[in-house]
Each structure stands twice: as structure tokens, then as C-alpha cells.
PDB file of C-alpha atoms in Angstrom:
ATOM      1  CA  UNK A   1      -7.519 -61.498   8.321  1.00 39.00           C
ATOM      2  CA  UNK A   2      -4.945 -63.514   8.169  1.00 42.00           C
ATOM      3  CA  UNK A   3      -1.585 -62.462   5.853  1.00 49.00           C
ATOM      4  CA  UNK A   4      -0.639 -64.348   2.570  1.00 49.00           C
ATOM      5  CA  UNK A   5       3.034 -64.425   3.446  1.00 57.00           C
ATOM      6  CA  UNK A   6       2.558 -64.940   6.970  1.00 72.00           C
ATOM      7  CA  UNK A   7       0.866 -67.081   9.520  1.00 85.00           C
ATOM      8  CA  UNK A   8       1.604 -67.950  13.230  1.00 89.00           C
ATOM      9  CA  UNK A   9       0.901 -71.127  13.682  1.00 91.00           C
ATOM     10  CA  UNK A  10       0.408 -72.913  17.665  1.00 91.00           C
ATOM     11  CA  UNK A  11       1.340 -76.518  17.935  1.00 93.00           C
ATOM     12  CA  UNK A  12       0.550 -78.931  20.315  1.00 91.00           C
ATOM     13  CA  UNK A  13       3.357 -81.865  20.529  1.00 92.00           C
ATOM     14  CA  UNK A  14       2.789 -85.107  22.329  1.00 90.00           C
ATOM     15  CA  UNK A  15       4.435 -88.427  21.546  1.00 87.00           C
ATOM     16  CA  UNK A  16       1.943 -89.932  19.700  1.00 87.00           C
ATOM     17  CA  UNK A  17       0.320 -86.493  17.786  1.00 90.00           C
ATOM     18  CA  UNK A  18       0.845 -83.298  16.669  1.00 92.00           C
ATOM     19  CA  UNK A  19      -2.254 -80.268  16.750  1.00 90.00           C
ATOM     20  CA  UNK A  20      -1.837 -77.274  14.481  1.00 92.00           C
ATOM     21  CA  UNK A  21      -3.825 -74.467  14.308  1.00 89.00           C
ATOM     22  CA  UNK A  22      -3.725 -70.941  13.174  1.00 87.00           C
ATOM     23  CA  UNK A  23      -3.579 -68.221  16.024  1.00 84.00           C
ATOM     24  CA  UNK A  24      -5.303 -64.716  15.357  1.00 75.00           C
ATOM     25  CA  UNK A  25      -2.825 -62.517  14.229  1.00 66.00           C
ATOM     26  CA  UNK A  26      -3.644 -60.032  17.469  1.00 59.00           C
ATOM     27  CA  UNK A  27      -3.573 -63.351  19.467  1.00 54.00           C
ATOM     28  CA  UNK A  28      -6.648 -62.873  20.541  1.00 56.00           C
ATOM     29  CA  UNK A  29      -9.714 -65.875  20.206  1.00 58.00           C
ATOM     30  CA  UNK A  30      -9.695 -69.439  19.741  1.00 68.00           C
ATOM     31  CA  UNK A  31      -6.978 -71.254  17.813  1.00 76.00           C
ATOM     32  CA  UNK A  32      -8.377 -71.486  14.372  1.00 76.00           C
ATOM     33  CA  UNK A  33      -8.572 -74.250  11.539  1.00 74.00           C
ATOM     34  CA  UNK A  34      -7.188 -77.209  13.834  1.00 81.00           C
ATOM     35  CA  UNK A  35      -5.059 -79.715  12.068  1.00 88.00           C
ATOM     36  CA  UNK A  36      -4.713 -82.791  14.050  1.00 88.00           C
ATOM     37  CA  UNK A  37      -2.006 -85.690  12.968  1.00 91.00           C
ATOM     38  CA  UNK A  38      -0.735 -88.577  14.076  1.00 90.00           C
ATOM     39  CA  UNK A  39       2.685 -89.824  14.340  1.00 87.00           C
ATOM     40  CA  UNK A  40       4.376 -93.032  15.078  1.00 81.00           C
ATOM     41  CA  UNK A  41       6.278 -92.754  18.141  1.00 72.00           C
ATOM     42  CA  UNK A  42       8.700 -95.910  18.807  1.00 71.00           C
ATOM     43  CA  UNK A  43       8.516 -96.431  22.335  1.00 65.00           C
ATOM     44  CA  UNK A  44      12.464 -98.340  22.764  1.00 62.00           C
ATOM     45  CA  UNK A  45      13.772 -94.690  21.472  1.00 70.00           C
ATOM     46  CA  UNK A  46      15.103 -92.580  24.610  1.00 78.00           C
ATOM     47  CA  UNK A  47      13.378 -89.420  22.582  1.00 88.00           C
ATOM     48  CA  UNK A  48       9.519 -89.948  22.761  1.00 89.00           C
ATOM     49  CA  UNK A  49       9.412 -86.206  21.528  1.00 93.00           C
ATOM     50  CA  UNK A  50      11.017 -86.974  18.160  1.00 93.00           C
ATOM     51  CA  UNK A  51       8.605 -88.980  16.033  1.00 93.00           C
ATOM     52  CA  UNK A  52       6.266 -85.541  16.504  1.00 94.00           C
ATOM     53  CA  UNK A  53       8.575 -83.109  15.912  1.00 96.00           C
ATOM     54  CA  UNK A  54       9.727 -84.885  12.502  1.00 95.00           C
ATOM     55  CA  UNK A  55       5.971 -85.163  11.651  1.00 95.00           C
ATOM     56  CA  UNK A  56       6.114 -81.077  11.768  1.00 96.00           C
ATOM     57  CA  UNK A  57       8.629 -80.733  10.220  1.00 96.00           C
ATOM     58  CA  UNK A  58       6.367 -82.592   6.746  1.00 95.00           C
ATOM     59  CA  UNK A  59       3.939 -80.215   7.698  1.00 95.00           C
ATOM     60  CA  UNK A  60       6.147 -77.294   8.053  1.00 95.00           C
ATOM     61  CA  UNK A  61       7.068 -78.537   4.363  1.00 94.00           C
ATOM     62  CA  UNK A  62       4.083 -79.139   2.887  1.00 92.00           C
ATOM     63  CA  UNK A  63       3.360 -75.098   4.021  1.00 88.00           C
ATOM     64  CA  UNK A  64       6.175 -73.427   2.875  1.00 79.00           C
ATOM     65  CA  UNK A  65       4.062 -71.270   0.668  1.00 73.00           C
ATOM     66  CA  UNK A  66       4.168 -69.128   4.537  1.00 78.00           C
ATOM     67  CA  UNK A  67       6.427 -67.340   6.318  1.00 84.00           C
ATOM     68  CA  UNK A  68       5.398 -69.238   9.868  1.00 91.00           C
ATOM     69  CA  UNK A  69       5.996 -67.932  13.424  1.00 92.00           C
ATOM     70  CA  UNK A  70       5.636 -71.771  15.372  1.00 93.00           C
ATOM     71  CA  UNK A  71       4.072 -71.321  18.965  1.00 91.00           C
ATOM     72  CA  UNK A  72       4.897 -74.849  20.957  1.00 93.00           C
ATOM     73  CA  UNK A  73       2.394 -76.555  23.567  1.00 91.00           C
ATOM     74  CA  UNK A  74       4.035 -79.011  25.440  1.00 92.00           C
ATOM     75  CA  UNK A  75       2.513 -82.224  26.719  1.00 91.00           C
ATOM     76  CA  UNK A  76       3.326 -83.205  30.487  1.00 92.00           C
ATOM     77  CA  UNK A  77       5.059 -86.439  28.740  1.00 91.00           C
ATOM     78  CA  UNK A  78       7.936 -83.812  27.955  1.00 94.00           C
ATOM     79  CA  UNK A  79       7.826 -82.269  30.733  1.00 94.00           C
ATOM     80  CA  UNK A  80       9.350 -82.513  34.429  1.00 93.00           C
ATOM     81  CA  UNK A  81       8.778 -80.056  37.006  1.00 94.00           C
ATOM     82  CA  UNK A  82      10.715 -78.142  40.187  1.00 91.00           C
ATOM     83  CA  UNK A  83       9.091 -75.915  43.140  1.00 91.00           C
ATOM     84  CA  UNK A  84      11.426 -73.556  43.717  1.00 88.00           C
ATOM     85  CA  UNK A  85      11.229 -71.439  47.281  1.00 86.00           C
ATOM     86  CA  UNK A  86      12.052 -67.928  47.184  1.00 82.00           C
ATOM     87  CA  UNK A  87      15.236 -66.810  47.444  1.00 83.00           C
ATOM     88  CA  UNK A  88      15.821 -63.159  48.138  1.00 80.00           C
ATOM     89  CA  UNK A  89      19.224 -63.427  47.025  1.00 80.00           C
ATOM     90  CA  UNK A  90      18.164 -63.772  43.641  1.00 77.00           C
ATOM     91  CA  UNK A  91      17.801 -61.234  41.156  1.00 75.00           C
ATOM     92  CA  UNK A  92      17.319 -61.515  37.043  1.00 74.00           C
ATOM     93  CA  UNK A  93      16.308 -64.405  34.846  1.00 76.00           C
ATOM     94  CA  UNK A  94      19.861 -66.051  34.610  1.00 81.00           C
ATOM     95  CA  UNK A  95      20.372 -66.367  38.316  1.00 83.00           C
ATOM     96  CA  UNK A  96      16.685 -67.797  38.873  1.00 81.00           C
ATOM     97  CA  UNK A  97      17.731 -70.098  35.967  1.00 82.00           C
ATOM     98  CA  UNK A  98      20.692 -71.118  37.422  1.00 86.00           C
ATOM     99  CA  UNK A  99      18.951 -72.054  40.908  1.00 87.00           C
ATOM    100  CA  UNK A 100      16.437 -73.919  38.904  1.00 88.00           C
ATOM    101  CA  UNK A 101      18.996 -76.076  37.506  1.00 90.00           C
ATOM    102  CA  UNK A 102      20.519 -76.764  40.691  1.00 91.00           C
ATOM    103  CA  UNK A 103      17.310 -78.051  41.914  1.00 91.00           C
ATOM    104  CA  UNK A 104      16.952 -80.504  39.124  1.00 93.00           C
ATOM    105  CA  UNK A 105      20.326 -81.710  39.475  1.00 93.00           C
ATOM    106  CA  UNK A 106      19.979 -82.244  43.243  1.00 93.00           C
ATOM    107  CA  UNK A 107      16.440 -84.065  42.338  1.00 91.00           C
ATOM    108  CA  UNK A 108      16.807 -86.050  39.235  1.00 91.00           C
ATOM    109  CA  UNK A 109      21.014 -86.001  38.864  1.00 92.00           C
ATOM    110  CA  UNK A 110      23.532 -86.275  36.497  1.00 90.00           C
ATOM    111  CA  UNK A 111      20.608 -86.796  33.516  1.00 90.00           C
ATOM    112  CA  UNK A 112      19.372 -83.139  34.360  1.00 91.00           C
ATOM    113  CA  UNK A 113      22.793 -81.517  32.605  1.00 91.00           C
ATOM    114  CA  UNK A 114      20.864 -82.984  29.468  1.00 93.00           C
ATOM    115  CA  UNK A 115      17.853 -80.530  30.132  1.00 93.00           C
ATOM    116  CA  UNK A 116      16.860 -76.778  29.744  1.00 91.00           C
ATOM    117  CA  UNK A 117      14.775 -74.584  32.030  1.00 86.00           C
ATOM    118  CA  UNK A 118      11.826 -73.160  30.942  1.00 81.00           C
ATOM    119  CA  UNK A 119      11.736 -69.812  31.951  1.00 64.00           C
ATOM    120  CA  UNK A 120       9.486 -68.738  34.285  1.00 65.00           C
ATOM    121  CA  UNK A 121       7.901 -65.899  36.293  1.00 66.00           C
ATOM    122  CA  UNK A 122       9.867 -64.287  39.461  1.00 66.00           C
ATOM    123  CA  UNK A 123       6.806 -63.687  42.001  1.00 70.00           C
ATOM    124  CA  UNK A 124       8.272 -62.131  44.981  1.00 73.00           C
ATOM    125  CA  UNK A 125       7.840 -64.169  48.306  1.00 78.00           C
ATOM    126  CA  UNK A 126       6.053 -66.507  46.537  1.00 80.00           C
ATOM    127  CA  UNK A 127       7.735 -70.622  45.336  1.00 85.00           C
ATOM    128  CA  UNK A 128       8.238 -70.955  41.687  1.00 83.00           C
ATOM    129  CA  UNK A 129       7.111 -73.732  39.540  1.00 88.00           C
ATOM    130  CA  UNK A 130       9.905 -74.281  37.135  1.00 89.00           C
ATOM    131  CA  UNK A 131       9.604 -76.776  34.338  1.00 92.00           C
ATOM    132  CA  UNK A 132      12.753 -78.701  32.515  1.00 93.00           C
ATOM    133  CA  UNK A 133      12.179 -80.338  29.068  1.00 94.00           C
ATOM    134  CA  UNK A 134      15.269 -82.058  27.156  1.00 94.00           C
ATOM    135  CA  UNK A 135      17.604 -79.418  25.339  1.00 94.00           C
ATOM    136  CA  UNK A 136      17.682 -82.118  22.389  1.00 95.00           C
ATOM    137  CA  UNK A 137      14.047 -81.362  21.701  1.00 96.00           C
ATOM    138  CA  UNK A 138      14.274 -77.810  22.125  1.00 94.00           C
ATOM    139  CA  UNK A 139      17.697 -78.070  19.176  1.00 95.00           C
ATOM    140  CA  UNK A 140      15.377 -80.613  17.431  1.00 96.00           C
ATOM    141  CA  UNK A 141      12.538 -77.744  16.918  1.00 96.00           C
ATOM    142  CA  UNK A 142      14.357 -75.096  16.191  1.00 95.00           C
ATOM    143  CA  UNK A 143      16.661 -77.107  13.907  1.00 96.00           C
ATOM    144  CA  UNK A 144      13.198 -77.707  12.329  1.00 96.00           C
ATOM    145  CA  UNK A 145      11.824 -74.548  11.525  1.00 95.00           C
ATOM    146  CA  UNK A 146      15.292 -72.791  10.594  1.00 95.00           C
ATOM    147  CA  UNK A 147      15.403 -75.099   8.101  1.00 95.00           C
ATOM    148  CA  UNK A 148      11.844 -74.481   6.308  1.00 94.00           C
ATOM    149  CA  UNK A 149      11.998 -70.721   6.868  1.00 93.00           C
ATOM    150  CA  UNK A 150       9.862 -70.361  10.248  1.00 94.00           C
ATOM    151  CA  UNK A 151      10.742 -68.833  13.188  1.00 93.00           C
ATOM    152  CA  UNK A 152      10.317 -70.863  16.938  1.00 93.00           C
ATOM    153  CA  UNK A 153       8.729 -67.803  18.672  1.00 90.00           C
ATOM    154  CA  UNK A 154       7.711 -69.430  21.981  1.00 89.00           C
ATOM    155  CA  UNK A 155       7.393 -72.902  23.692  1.00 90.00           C
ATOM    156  CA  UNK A 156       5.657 -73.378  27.173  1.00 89.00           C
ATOM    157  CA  UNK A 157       4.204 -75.802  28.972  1.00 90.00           C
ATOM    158  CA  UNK A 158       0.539 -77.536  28.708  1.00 90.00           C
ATOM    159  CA  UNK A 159      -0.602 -77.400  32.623  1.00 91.00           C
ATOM    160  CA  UNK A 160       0.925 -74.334  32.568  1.00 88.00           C
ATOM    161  CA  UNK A 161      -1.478 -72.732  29.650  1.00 85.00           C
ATOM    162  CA  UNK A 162      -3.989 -75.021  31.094  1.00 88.00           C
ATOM    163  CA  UNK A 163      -3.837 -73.085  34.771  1.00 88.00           C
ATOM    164  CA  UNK A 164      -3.498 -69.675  33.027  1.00 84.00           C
ATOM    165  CA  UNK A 165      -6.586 -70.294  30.804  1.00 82.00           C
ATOM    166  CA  UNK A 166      -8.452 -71.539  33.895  1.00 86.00           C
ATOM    167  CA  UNK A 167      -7.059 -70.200  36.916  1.00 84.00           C
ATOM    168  CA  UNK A 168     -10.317 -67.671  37.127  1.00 86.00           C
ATOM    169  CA  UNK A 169     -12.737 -70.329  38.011  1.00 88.00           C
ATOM    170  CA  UNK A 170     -10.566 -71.449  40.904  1.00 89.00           C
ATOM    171  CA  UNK A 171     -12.433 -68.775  43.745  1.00 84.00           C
ATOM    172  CA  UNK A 172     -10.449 -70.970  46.654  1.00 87.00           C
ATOM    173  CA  UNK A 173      -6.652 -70.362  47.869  1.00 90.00           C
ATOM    174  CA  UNK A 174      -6.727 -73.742  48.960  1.00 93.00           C
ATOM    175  CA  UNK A 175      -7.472 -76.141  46.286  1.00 94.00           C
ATOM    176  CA  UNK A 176      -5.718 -78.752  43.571  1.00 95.00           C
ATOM    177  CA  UNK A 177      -5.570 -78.199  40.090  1.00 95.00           C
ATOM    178  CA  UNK A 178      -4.794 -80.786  37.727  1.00 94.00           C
ATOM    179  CA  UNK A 179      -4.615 -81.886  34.110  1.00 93.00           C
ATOM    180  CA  UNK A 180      -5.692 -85.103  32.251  1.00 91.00           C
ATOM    181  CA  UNK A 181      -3.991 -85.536  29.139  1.00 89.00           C
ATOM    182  CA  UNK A 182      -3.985 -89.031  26.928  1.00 85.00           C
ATOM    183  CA  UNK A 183      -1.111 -90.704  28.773  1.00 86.00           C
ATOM    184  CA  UNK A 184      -0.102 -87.903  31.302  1.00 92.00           C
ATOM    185  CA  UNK A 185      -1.549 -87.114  34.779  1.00 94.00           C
ATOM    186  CA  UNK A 186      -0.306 -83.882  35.973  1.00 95.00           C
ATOM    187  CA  UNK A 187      -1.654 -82.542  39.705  1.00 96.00           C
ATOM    188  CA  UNK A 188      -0.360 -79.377  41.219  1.00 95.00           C
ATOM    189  CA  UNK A 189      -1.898 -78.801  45.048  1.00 96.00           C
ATOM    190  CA  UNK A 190      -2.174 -74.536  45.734  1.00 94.00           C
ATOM    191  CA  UNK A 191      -2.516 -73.640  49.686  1.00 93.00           C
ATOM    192  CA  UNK A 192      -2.515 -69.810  50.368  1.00 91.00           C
ATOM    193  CA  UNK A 193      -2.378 -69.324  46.455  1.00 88.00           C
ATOM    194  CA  UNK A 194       0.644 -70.752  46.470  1.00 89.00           C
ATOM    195  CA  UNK A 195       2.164 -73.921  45.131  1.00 92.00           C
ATOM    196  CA  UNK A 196       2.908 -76.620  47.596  1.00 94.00           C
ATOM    197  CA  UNK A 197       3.473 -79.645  45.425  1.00 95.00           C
ATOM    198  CA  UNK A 198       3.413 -80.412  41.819  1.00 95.00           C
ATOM    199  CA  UNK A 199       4.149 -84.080  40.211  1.00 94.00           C
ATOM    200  CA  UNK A 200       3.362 -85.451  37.103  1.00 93.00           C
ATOM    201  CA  UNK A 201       2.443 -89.290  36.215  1.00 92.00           C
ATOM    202  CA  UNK A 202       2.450 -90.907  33.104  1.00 90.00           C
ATOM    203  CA  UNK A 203      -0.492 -92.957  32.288  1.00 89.00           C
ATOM    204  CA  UNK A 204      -1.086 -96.487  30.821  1.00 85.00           C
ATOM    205  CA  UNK A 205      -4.587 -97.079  31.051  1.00 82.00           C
ATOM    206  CA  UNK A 206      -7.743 -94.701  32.787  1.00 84.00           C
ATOM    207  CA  UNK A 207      -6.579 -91.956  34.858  1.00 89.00           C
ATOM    208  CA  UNK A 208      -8.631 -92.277  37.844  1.00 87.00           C
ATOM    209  CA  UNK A 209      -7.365 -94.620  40.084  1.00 88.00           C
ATOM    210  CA  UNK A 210      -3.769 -92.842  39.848  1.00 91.00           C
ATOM    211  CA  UNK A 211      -4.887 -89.687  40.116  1.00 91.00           C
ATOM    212  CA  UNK A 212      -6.853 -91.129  43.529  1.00 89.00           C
ATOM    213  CA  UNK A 213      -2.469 -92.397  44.371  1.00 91.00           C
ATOM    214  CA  UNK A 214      -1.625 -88.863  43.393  1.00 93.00           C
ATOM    215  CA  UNK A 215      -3.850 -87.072  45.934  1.00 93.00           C
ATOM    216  CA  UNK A 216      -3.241 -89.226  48.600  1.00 91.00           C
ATOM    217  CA  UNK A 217       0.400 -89.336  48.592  1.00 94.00           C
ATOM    218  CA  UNK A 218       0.663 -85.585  48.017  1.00 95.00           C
ATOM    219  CA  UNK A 219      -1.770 -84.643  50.858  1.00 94.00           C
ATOM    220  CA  UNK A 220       0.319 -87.467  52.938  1.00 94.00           C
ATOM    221  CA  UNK A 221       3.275 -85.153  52.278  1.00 94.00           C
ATOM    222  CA  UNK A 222       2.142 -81.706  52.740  1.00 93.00           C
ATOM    223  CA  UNK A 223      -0.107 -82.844  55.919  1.00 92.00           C
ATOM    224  CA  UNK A 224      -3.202 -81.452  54.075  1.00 91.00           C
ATOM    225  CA  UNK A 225      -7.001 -82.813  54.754  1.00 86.00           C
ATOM    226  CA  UNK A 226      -7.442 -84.088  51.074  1.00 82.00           C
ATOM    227  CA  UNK A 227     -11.198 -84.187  50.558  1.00 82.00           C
ATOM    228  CA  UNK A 228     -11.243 -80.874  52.376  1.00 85.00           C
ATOM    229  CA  UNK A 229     -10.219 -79.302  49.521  1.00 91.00           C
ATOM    230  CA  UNK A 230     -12.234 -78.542  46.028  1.00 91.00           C
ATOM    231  CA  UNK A 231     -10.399 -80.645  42.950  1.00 92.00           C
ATOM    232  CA  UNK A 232     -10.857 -78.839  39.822  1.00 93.00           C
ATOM    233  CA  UNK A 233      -9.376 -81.055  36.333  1.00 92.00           C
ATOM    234  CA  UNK A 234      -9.190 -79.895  33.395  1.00 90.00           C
ATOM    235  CA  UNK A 235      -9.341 -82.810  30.607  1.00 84.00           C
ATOM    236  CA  UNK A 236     -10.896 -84.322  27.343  1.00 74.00           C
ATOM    237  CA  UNK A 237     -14.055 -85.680  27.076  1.00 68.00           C
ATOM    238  CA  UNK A 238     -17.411 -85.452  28.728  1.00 71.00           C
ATOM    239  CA  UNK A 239     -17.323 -84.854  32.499  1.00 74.00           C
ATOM    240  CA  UNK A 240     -16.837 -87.602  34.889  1.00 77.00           C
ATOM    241  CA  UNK A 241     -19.437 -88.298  37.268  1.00 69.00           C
ATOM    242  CA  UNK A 242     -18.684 -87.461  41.075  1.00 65.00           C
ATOM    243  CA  UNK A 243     -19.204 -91.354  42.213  1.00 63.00           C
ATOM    244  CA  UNK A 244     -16.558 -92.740  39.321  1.00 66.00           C
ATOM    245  CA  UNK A 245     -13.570 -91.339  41.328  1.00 67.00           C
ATOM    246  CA  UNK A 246     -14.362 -93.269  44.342  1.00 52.00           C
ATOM    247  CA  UNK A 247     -12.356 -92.390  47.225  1.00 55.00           C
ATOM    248  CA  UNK A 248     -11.343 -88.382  46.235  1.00 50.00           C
ATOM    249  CA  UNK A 249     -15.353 -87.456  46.562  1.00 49.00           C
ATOM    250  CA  UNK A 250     -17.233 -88.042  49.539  1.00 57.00           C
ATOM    251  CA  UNK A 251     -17.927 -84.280  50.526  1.00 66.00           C
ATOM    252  CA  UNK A 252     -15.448 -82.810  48.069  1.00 77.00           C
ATOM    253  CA  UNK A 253     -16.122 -80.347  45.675  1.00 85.00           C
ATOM    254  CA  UNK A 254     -14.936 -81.640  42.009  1.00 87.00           C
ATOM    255  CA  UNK A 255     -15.304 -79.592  38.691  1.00 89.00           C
ATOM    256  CA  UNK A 256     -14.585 -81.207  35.423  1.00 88.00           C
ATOM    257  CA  UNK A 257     -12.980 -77.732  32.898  1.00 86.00           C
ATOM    258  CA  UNK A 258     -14.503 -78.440  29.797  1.00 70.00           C
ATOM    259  CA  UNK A 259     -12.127 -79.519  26.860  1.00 57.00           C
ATOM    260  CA  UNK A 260      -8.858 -76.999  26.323  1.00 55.00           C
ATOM    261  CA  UNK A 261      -8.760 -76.064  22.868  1.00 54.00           C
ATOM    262  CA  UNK A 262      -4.939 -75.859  21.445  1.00 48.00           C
ATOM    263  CA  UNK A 263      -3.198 -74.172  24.267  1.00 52.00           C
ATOM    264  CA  UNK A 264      -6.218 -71.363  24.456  1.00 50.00           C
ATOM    265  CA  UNK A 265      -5.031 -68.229  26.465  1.00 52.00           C
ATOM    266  CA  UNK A 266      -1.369 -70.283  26.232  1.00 53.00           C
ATOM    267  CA  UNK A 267       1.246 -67.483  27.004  1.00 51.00           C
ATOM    268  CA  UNK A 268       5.221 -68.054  26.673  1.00 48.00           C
ATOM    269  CA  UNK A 269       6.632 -68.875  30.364  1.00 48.00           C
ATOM    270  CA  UNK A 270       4.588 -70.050  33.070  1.00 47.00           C
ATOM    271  CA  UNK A 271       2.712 -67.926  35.194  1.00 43.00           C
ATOM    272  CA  UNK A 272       1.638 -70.358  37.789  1.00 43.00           C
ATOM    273  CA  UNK A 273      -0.010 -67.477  40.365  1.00 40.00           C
ATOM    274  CA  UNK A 274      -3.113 -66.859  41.216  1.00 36.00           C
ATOM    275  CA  UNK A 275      -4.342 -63.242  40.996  1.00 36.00           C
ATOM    276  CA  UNK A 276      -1.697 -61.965  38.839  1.00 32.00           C
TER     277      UNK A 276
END
């Protein structure tokens, strides 16, 4: 049952649409009563991320009869993303966040002191996917619910939730494991059960013949056999055919994850691992 005077609440932000829905207070179950709204992102603004968080903000208004705790679901579009290797050295979240933003600094440069780490997950001997997202956007949020009276409990990434919630279908410790979201392409490629690679691609148009760029230029780079290994995506809509992503089948196994429902089994961090 949920509480008169309080409600968590799990967003889903992308540039061009917000998703609300109410979690079970034992956050357990499917994301319940989904609210989805659209907002008008200008694309000449350098913050794609701010047309949606001003649209929850209205909402955040309009529900101020609640006291809300605000779980955030990143789209990829907000998203950029770091393997880190494992570094004994290393111990505690603030060093492995400090090496994280080294890494982006060394990959992207001088416009990754504008950007905050998302935490994630220490495995031991194993590489770490780290994700940044722009510290504006993460002021911009909380900003945003201080001021109607909610609290910001946790933010995390979509392919992140996306791999947690379907990470037990995936029987292979060789595979890749990607997501398909509206105008994002994200591909991660696991050999061993590790992560080997990781990119994300924004999309214009129909996802397929990227996604066919994506897989070859990632298997060029890790020296993998491509169609060796099973594909599993995990997108909207009905299931593609086999024979519509020409060049990626052949012998390869493909399975199309049915539609991911608000961030379902969405946990704060990212636990990119399998069997953990």
C-alpha cells in the first residue's frame, strides 16, 4: 500500500521525455502507474538533459501533495562511459573515483573536469565500467527536488539497470550485450565475464546498420570472431527478425529482451558483473 504522505517515485530522463512511475514501497515488482511526458528539448542548447529535468520539476509541482523520494534512470544520451583495469593499488570509493576521472580526462580532456563519476562497483581482478554524466545535470536535479520537498535518493545508469535486470539470460562468458534506446545505441562486448569494450552511439534514424559499424569496429579492436559470439539486445518494440540485421547474423545467435519497463530491477551504481 502505498503511504499518503509518501511515495518514491523512479524516473526515466531522456532528452526528448520524461517516465514516472511509482516504485513498491519494499522495491520489489514492476514500476507502477507509468506517467509518460514529453518535453521539448532544443537541440542548439549544450544541455540536452535540461528541457526534461524542468518538465519534472512541473510534475514534481503538480504532486506536492507527497513527500517524494526521486529514483533517476538515465538514458545513454547522458551518458559516457570508461573501462577501467584493475588496479591493486586501489582501495575505497574515493580513490577508484579518482582513477576514474583520470581516465576520462586522458580520453575525452579538458571537457571531462565538467563531469561526475557515477559510482560504481569495486570487483576484484576484474575491469570496471565507470560511467560520467555532466555535474550540471546532477546540480540541476537535485536543485529540483530540494526545492519541491523531495529527496534525490539514487541516479544510475539505463544499460546499466538494463544488464542487471537481464544479465541472467546471458548463459555465455563470451557474448555482447547491448541496448536500443530512441536515439541511443549502447553495445558493451563481455569475454571471460568480463568487460572488454563498451561505446555508446547516438542515433538519427534506425539502429541497425550502426549497430552492424558498432560490432565490427569493436571486434576489429579486441581481435574477437564477431559472429562467433551470441548478441543479446535489449530494446522497444516487437523483436527484429534474424535476416533484418544483415551482416551480424549468418550463424550467430541473436535474442531480442523483451521491452524494459522503467528501469525494472534498476539498482543505484552499476554492477556490470556477471555472477555477482
Amino acid at each position: 500500500m502505498w503511504s499518503p504522505s509518501m511515495s518514491v517515485v523512479r524516473v526515466g530522463l531522456s532528452h526528448k521525455a520524461i517516465s514516472i512511475g511509482k516504485v513498491p514501497l519494499l522495491g520489489r515488482g514492476r514500476v507502477q502507474a507509468v506517467e509518460h511526458l514529453s518535453c521539448s528539448a532544443d537541440p542548439l542548447v549544450d544541455e540536452p538533459w535540461r528541457a526534461a529535468v524542468e518538465r519534472l520539476s512541473l510534475w514534481l509541482e503538480s504532486n506536492q501533495g507527497q513527500s517524494h523520494r526521486v529514483q533517476v534512470v538515465l538514458s545513454g544520451r547522458f551518458v559516457r562511459w570508461q573501462l577501467l583495469p584493475w588496479r591493486l593499488e586501489l582501495s575505497g570509493r574515493d580513490e577508484m573515483a579518482a582513477y576514474a576521472a583520470l581516465r576520462f580526462r586522458e580520453t575525452y580532456g579538458k571537457s571531462a573536469q565538467n563531469w561526475s563519476i557515477l559510482p560504481a562497483a569495486m570487483a576484484p581482478g576484474h575491469t570496471v565500467p565507470a560511467a560520467a554524466v555532466d555535474r550540471a545535470l546532477l546540480e540541476a536535479l537535485a536543485s529540483v527536488c530540494e526545492r519541491h520537498g523531495a529527496r534525490l535518493q539514487w541516479l544510475t545508469a539505463y544499460f546499466s539497470s538494463a544488464f542487471d535486470a537481464w544479465r541472467g539470460v546471458l548463459k555465455e562468458p563470451n557474448a555482447w550485450f547491448g541496448t536500443v534506446e530512441a536515439d541511443t545505441l549502447t553495445l558493451g562486448l563481455l569475454q571471460a565475464g568480463q568487460w572488454t569494450a563498451l561505446q555508446s552511439q547516438r542515433l538519427s534514424g534506425d539502429w541497425r546498420t550502426p549497430l552492424l559499424a558498432l560490432l565490427a569496429q569493436i571486434a576489429m579492436a579486441c581481435d574477437v570472431p564477431q559472429m562467433e559470439l551470441p548478441l543479446y539486445l535489449a530494446g522497444e518494440g516487437p523483436a527484429p527478425s534474424v535476416a533484418t540485421i544483415a551482416g551480424a547474423t549468418g550463424d550467430q545467435a541473436f535474442t531480442w529482451l523483451s521491452p524494459w519497463q522503467m528501469g525494472l530491477g534498476a539498482t543505484p551504481g552499476l554492477r556490470l558483473a556477471l555472477g555477482r
